[in-house]
Short mmCIF file of C-alpha atoms in Angstrom, two decimals:
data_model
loop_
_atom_site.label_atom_id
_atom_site.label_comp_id
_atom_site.label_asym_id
_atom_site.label_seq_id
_atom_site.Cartn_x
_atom_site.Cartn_y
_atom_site.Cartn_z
CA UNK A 1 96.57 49.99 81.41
CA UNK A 2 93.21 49.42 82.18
CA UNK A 3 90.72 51.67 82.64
CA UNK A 4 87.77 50.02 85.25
CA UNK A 5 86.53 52.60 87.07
CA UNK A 6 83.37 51.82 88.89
CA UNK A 7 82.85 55.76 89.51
CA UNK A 8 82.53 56.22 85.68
CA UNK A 9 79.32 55.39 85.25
CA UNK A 10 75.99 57.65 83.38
CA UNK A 11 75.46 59.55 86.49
CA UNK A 12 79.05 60.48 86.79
CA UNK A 13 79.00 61.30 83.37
CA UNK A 14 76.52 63.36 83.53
CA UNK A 15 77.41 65.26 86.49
CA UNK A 16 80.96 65.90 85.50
CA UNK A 17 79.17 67.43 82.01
CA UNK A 18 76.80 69.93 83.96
CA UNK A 19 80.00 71.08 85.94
CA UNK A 20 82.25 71.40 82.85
CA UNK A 21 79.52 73.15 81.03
CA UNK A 22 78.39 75.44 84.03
CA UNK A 23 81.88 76.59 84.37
CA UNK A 24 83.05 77.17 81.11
CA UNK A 25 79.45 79.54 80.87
CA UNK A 26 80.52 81.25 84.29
CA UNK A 27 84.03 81.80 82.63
CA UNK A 28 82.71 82.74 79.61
CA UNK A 29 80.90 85.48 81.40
CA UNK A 30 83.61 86.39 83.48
CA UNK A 31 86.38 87.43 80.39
CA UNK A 32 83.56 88.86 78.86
CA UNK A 33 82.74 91.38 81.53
CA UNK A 34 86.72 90.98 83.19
CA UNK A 35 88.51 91.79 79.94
CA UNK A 36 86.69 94.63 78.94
CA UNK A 37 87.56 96.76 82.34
CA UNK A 38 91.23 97.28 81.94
CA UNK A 39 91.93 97.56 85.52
CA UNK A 40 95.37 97.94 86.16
CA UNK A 41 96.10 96.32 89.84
CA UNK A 42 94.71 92.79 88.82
CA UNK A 43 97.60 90.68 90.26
CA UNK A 44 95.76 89.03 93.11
CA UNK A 45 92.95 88.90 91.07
CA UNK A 46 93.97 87.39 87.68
CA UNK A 47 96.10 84.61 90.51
CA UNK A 48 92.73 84.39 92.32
CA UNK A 49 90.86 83.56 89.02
CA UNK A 50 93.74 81.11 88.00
CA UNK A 51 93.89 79.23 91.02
CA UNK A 52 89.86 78.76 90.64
CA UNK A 53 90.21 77.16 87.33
CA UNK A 54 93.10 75.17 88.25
CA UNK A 55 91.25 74.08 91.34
CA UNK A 56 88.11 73.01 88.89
CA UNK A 57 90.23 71.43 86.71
CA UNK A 58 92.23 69.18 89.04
CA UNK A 59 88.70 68.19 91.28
CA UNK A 60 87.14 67.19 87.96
CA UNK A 61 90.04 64.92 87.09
CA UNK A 62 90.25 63.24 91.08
CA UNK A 63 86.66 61.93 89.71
CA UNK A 64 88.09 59.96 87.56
CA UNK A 65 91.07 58.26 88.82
CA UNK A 66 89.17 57.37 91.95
CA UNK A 67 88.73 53.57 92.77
CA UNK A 68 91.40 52.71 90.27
CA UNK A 69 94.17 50.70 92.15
CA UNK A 70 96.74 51.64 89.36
CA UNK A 71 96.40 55.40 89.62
CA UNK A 72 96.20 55.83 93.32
CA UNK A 73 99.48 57.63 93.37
CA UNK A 74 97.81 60.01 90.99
CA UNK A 75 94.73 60.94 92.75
CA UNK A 76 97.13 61.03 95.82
CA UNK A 77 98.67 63.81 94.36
CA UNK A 78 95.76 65.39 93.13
CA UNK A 79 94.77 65.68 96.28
CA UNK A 80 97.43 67.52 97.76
CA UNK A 81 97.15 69.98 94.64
CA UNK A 82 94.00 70.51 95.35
CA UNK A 83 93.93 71.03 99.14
CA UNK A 84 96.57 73.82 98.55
CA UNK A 85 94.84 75.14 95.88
CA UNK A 86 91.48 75.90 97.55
CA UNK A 87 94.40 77.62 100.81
CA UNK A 88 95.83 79.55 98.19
CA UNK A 89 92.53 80.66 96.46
CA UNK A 90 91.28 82.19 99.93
CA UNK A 91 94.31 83.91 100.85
CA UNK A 92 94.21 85.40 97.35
CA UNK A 93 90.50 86.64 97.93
CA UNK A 94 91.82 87.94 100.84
CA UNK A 95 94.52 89.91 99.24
CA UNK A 96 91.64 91.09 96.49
CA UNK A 97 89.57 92.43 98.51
CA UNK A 98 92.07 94.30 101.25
CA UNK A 99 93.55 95.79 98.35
CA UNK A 100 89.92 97.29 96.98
CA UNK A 101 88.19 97.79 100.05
CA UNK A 102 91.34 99.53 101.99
CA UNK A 103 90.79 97.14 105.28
CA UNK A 104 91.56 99.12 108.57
CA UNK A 105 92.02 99.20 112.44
CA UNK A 106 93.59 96.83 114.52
CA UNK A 107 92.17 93.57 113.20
CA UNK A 108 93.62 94.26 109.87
CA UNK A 109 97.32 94.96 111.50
CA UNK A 110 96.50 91.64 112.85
CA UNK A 111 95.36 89.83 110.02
CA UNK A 112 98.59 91.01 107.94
CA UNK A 113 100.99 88.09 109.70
CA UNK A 114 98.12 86.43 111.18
CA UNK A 115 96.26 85.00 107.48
CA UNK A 116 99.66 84.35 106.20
CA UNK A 117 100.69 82.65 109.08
CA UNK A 118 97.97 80.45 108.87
CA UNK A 119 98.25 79.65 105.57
CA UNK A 120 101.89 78.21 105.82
CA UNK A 121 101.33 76.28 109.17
CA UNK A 122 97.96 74.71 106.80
CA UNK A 123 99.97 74.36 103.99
CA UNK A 124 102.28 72.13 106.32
CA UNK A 125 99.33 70.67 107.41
CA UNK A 126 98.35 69.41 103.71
CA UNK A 127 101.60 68.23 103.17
CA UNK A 128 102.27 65.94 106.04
CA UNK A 129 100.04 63.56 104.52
CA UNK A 130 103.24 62.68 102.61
CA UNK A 131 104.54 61.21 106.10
CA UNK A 132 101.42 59.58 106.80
CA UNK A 133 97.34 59.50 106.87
CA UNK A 134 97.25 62.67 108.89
CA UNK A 135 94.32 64.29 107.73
CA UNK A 136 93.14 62.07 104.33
CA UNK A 137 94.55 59.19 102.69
CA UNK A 138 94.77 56.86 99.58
CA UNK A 139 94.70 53.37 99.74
CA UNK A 140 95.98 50.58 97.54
CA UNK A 141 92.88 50.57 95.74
CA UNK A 142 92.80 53.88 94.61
CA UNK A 143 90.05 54.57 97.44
CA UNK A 144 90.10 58.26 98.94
CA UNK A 145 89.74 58.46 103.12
CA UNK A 146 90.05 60.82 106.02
CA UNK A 147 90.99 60.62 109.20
CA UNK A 148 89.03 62.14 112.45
CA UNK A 149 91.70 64.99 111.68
CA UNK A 150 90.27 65.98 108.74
CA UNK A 151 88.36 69.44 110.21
CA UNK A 152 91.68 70.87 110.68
CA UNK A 153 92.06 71.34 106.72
CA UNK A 154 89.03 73.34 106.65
CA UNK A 155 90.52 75.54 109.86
CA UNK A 156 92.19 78.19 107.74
CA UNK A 157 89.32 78.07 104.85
CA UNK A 158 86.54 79.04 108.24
CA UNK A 159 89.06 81.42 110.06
CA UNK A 160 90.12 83.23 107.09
CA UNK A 161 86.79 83.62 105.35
CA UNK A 162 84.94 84.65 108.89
CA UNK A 163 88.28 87.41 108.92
CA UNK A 164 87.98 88.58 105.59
CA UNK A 165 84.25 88.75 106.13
CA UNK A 166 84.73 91.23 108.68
CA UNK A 167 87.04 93.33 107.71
CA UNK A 168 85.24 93.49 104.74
CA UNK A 169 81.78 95.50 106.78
CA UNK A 170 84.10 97.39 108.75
CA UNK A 171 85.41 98.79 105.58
CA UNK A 172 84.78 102.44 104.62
CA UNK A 173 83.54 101.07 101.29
CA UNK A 174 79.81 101.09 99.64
CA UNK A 175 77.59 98.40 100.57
CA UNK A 176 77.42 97.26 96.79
CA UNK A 177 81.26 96.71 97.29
CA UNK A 178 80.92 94.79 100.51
CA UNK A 179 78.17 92.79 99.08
CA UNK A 180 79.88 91.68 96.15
CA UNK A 181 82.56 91.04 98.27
CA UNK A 182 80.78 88.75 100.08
CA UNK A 183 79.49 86.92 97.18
CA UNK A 184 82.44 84.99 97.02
CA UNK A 185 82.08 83.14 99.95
CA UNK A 186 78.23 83.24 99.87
CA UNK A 187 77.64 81.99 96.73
CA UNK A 188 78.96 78.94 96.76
CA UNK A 189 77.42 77.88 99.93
CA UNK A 190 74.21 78.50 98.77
CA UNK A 191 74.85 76.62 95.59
CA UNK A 192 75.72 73.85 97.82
CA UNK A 193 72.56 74.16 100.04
CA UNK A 194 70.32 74.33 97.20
CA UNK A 195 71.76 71.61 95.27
CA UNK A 196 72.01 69.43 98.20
CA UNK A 197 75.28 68.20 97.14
CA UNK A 198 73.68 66.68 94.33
CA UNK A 199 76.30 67.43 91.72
CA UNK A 200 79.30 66.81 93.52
CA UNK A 201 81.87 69.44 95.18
CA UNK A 202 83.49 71.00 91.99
CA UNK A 203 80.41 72.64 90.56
CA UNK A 204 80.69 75.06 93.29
CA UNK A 205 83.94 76.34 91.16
CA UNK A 206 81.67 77.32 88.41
CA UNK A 207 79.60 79.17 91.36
CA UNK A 208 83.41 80.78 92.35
CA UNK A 209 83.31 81.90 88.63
CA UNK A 210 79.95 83.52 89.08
CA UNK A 211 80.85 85.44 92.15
CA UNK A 212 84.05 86.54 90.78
CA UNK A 213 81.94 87.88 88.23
CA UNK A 214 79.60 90.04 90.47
CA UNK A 215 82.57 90.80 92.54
CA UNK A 216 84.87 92.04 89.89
CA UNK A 217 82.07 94.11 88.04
CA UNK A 218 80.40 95.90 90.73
CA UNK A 219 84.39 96.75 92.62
CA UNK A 220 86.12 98.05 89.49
CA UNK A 221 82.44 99.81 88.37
CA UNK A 222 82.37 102.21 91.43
CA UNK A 223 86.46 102.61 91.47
CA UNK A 224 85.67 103.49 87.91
CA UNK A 225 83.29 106.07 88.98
CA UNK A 226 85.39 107.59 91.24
CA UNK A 227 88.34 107.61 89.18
CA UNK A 228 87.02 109.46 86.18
CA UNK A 229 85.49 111.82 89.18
CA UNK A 230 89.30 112.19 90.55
CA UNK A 231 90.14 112.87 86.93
CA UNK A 232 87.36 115.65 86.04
CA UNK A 233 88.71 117.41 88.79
CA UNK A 234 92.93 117.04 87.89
CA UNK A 235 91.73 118.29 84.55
CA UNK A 236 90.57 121.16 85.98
CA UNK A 237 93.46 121.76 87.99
CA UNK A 238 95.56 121.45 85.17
CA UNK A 239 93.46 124.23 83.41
CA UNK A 240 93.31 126.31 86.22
CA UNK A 241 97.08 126.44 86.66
CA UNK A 242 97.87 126.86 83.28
CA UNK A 243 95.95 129.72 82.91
CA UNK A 244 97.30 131.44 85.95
CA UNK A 245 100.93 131.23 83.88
CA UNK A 246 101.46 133.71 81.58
CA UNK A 247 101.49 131.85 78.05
CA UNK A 248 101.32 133.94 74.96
CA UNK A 249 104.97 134.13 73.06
CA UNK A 250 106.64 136.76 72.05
CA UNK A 251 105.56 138.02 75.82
CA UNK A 252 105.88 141.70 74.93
CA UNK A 253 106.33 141.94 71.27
CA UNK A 254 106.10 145.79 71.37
CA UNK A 255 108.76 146.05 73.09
CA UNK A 256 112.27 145.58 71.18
CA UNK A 257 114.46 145.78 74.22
CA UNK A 258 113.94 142.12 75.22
CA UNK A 259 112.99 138.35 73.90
CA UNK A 260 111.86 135.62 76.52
CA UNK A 261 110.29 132.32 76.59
CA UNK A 262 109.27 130.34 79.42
CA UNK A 263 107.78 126.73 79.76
CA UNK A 264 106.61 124.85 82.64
CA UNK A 265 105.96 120.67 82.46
CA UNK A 266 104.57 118.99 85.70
CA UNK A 267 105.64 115.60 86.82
CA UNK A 268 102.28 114.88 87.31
CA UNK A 269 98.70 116.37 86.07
CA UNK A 270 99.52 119.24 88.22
CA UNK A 271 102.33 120.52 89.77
CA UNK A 272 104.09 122.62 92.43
CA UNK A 273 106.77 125.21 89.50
CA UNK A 274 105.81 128.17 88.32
CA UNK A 275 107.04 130.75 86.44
CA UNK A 276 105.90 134.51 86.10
CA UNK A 277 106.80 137.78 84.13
CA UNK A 278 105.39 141.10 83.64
CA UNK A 279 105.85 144.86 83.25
CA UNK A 280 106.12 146.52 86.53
CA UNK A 281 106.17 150.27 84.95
CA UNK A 282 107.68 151.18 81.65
CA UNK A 283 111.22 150.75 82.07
CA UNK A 284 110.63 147.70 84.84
CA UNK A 285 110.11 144.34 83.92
CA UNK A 286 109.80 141.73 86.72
CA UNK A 287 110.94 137.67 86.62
CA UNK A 288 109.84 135.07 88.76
CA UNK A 289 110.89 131.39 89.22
CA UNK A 290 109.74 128.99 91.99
CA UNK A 291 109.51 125.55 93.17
CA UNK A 292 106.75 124.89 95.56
CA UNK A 293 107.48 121.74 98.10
CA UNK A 294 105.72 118.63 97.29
CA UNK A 295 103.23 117.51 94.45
CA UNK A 296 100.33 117.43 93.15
CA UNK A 297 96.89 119.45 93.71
CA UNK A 298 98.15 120.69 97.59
CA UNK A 299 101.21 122.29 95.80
CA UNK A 300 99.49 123.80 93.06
CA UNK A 301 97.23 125.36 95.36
CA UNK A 302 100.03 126.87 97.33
CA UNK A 303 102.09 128.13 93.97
CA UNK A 304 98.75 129.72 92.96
CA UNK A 305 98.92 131.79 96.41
CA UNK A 306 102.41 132.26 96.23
CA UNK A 307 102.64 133.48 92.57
CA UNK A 308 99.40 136.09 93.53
CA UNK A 309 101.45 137.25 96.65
CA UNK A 310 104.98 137.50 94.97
CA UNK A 311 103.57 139.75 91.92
CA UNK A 312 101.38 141.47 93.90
CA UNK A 313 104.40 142.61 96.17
CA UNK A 314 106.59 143.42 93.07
CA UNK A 315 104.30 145.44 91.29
CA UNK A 316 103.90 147.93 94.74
CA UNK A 317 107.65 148.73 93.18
CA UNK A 318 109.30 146.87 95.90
CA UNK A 319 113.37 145.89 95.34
CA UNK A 320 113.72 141.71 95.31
CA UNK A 321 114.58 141.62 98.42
CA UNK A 322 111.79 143.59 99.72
CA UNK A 323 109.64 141.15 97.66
CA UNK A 324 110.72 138.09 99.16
CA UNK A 325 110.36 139.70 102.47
CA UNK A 326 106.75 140.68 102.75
CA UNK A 327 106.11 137.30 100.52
CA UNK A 328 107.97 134.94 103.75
CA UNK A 329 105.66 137.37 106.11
CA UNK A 330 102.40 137.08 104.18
CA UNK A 331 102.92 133.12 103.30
CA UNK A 332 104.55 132.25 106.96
CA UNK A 333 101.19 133.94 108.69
CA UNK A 334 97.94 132.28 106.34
CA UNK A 335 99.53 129.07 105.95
CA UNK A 336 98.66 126.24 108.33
CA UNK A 337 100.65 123.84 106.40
CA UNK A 338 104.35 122.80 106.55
CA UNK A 339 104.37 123.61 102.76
CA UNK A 340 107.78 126.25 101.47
CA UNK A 341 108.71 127.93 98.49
CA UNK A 342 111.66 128.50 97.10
CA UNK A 343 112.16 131.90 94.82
CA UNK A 344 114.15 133.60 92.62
CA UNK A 345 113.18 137.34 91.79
CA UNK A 346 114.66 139.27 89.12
CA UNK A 347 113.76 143.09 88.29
CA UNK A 348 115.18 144.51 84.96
CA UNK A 349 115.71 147.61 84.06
CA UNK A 350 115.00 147.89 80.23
CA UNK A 351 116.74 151.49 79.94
CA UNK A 352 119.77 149.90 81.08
CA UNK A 353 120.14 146.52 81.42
CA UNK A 354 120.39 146.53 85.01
CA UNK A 355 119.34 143.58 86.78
CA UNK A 356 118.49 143.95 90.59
CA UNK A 357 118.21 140.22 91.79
CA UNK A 358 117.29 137.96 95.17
CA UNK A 359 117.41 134.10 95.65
CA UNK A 360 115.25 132.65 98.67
CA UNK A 361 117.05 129.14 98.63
CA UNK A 362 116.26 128.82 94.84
CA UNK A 363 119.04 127.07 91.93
CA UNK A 364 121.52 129.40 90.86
CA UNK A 365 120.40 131.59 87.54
CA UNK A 366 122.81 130.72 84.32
CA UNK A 367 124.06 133.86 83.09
CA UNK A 368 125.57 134.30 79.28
CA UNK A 369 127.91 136.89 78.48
CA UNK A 370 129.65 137.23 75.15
CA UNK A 371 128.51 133.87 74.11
CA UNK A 372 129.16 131.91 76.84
CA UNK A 373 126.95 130.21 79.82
CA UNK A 374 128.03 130.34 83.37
CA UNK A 375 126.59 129.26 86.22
CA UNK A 376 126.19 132.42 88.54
CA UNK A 377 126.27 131.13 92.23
CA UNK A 378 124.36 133.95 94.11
CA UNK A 379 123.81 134.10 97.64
CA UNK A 380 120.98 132.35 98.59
CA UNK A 381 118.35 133.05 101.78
CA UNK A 382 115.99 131.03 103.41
CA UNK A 383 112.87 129.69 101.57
CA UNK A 384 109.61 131.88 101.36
CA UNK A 385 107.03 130.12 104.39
CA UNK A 386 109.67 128.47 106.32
CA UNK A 387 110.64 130.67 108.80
CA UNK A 388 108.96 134.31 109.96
CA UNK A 389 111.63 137.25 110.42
CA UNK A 390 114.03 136.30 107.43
CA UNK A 391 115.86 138.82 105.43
CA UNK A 392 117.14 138.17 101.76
CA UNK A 393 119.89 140.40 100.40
CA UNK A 394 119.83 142.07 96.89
CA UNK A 395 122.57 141.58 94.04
CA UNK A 396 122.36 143.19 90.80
CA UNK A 397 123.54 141.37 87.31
CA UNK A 398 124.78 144.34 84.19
CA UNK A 399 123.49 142.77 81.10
CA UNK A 400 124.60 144.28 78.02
CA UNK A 401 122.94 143.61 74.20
CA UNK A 402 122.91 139.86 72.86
CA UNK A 403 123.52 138.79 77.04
CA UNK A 404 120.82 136.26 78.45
CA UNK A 405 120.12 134.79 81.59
CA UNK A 406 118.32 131.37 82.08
CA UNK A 407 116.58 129.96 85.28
CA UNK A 408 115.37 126.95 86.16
CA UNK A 409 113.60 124.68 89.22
CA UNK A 410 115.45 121.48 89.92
CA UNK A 411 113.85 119.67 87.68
CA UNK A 412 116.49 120.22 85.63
CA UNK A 413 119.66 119.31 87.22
CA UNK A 414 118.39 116.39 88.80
CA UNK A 415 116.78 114.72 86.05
CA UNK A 416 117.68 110.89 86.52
CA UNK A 417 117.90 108.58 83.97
CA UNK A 418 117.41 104.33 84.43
CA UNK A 419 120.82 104.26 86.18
CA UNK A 420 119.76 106.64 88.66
CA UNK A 421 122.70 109.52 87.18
CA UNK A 422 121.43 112.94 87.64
CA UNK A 423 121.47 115.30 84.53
CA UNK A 424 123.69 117.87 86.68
CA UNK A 425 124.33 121.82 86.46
CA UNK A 426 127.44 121.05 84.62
CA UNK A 427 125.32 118.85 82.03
CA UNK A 428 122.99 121.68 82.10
CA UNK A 429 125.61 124.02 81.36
CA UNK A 430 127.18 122.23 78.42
CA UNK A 431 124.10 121.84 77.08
CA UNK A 432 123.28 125.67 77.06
CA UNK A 433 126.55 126.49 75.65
CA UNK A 434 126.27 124.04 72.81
CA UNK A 435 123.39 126.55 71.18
CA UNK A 436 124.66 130.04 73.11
CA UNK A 437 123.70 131.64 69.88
CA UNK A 438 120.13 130.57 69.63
CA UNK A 439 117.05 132.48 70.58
CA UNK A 440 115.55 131.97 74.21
CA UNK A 441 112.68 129.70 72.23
CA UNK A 442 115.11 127.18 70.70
CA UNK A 443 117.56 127.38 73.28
CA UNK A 444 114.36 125.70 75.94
CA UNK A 445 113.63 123.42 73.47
CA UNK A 446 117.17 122.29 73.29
CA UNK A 447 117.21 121.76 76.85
CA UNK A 448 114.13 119.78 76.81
CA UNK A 449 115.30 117.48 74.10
CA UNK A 450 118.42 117.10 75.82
CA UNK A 451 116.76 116.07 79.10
CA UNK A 452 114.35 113.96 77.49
CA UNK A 453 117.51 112.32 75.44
CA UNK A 454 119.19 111.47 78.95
CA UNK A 455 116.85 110.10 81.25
CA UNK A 456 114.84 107.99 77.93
CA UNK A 457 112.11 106.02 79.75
CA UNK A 458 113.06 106.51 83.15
CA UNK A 459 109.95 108.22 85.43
CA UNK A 460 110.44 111.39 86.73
CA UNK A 461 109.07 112.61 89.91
CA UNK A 462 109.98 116.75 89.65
CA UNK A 463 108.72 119.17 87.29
CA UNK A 464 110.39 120.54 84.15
CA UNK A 465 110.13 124.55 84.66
CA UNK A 466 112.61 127.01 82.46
CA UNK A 467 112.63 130.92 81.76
CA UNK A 468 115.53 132.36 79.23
CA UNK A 469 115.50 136.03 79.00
CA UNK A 470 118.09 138.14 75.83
CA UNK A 471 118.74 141.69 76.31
CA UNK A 472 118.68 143.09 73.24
CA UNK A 473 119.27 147.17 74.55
CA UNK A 474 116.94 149.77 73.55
CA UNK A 475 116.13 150.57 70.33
CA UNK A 476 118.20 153.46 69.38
CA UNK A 477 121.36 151.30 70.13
CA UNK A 478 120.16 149.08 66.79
CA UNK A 479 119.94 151.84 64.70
#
């Protein structure tokens, strides 16, 4: 096949060098500054910076199979590739930047089926040429044309840019955002003015590179500011809450009657369980177990009120009941959110085992009596901060030496694994009963491992909060 080309000449040469040379530099720059970031939302822009090289590549190649009569199908075809290359290249700098910058308001609802719109009906557009000379054309001699048509190819490319351009100042984002931003369609405009043309249209894809670069670095730089700012803070959540949990085991090691161990693992840095025990008087030693509504810092905020305000009410020597009680009052009249609680109290008596209990809508407590786990379904009341005027109703559980009782949030039970199957209370139970014997330590453990072992690498979305308690009777009954 022969290869006389009129276009190749020095010139040509030359030009297509600068343009493979300024690119690859631009490129070059961009890994080097791209792949050290480690962003992890890069879809639209790793496409976006595809499409740009693929776009450069296929314009460099149209420059040589111009005016050659036996590769006009070729550069016919490079053609359309490239036309819907440079449609999908703006819609993907669209999708960058809405993405980063958060776009807003009406014009943005608008622009959601409005850009994409576009793009098909110009896509279309592109592709009628198939049919027919509708906007460009390829003659027999391998010669490149356009038809009076030919502005409507550059419809979307205006529209969508002047769009994007907008939405981009009326974001709530820093200037240096919106700048860089901008670079992307400024750049290569004013590579083109300053050049004059000179080097032909695909060295302005080396000037994409360029203001992909700025773009890139100066977006991810400030998200990167703000996120280790966001996670300063969750680490100090995180402290905060641990420390309002009561965390040193054995819990009371003076005092022989009892053994307990408690554990609480959030779903995310922080969370909404928590978990409480303390010595009311002497012979009184108060539980609590609770699952605040929702996630996050809001619900940690509102467990560390709730756990203040529970404790504080059962150390006045209140009954469970009475406890819940004043707690729905005290949480139902300060809070402003739609935020609930549920609660389970427990107040033992260490002379005698007696255990004066009340649930306010919390999981049922386990309850293990001559080595065996059962699930003890007490009556339950309304959540704490749902509703003013509720009463909750006490029950009392005899536990005699070597008995233990284990509560839980529902992190537990509904633990899903990659099938979406929940754990389960009967799971639960099983599970307890397979290590009865076992001290209220290993017996957590157990039902950590266990968990962990069922729902393998399956995200979970609840926190993981236990509390085992052994009666062990007071010390003269060991003797």
């Amino acid at each position: 096949m022969s290869i006389d080309n009129p276009r190749i000449t020095a010139a040509t040469a030359f030009h297509a060098g600068v343009d493979v040379m300024g690119t690859f530099l631009c490129a070059v720059l961009f890994y080097g500054c791209y792949s050290s970031r480690g962003e992890q939302d890069t879809s639209s822009f790793s496409l976006l910076v595809l499409l740009t090289g693929l776009s450069f590549a296929v314009n460099e190649l149209m420059w040589f199979v111009r005016g050659v009569p036996q590769w006009h199908g070729i550069l016919f075809a490079f053609c359309l590739v490239s036309k819907c290359l440079n449609l999908a290249m703006i819609y993907c700098f669209y999708l960058y930047v809405r993405g980063s910058l958060q776009f807003k308001g009406k014009l943005a609802r608008a622009a959601e089926w409005a850009v994409p719109g576009m793009l098909i009906l110009s896509v279309l557009l592109v592709l009628a040429n198939v049919l027919g000379p509708v906007t460009f054309s390829v003659d027999a001699g391998g010669n490149y044309g356009w038809t009076g048509l030919v502005w409507l190819e550059n419809l979307y490319l205006i529209i969508t840019s002047a769009v994007t351009a907008v939405l981009i100042f009326r974001s709530d984002s820093p200037y240096s955002q919106k700048w860089a931003a901008m670079s992307f369609i400024l750049i290569p405009i004013l590579e083109f003015i300053v050049t004059g043309g000179a080097f032909a249209y695909s060295i302005q894809y080396g000037a994409v590179l360029l203001a992909l670069v700025l773009m890139y670095c100066l977006i991810f730089n400030d998200r990167s500011r703000k996120l280790a700012s966001t996670q300063t803070e969750l680490t100090m959540a995180t402290q905060i809450q641990e420390s309002m949990l009561p965390s040193i085991f054995p819990a009371f090691p003076e005092r022989q009657e009892i053994d307990l161990y408690a554990s609480m693992d959030p779903a995310r840095e922080v969370g909404g369980d928590f978990y409480d025990f303390f010595l009311i008087d002497d012979d009184h030693l108060g539980l609590i177990i609770a699952d605040v509504s929702g996630k996050g810092i809001p619900a940690a905020l509102y467990m560390m009120i709730s756990k203040t305000i529970l404790q504080n009410f059962a150390k006045m020597g209140n009954s469970p009941a009475e406890v819940l009680e004043k707690a729905n009052e005290s949480l139902c009249a300060e809070s402003r959110t739609e935020m609930f609680v549920t609660t389970w109290v427990g107040i033992l008596e260490l002379s005698t085992g007696k255990m004066t209990c009340a649930n306010a809508g919390h999981e049922y407590p386990v309850v293990c009596r001559n080595g065996q786990f059962d699930l003890m379904k007490d009556k339950h009341g309304f959540v704490l901060g749902g509703m003013e005027g509720m009463k909750y109703r006490d029950y009392e559980i005899r536990l005699e030496k070597g008995d233990k009782i284990f509560v839980y949030t529902d992190g537990v039970p509904e633990a899903t694994n990659a099938e979406q199957v929940l754990f389960g209370a009967d799971r639960m139970v099983e599970t307890l009963n397979r290590n009865a014997e076992a001290s209220p330590v290993e017996i957590l453990r157990s039902m950590r491992r266990a968990v962990d072992a069922f729902v393998g690498s399956a995200e979970q979305f609840d926190d993981l909060t236990m509390l085992c308690l052994e009666y062990r009777g007071m010390p003269q009954e060991n003797s």
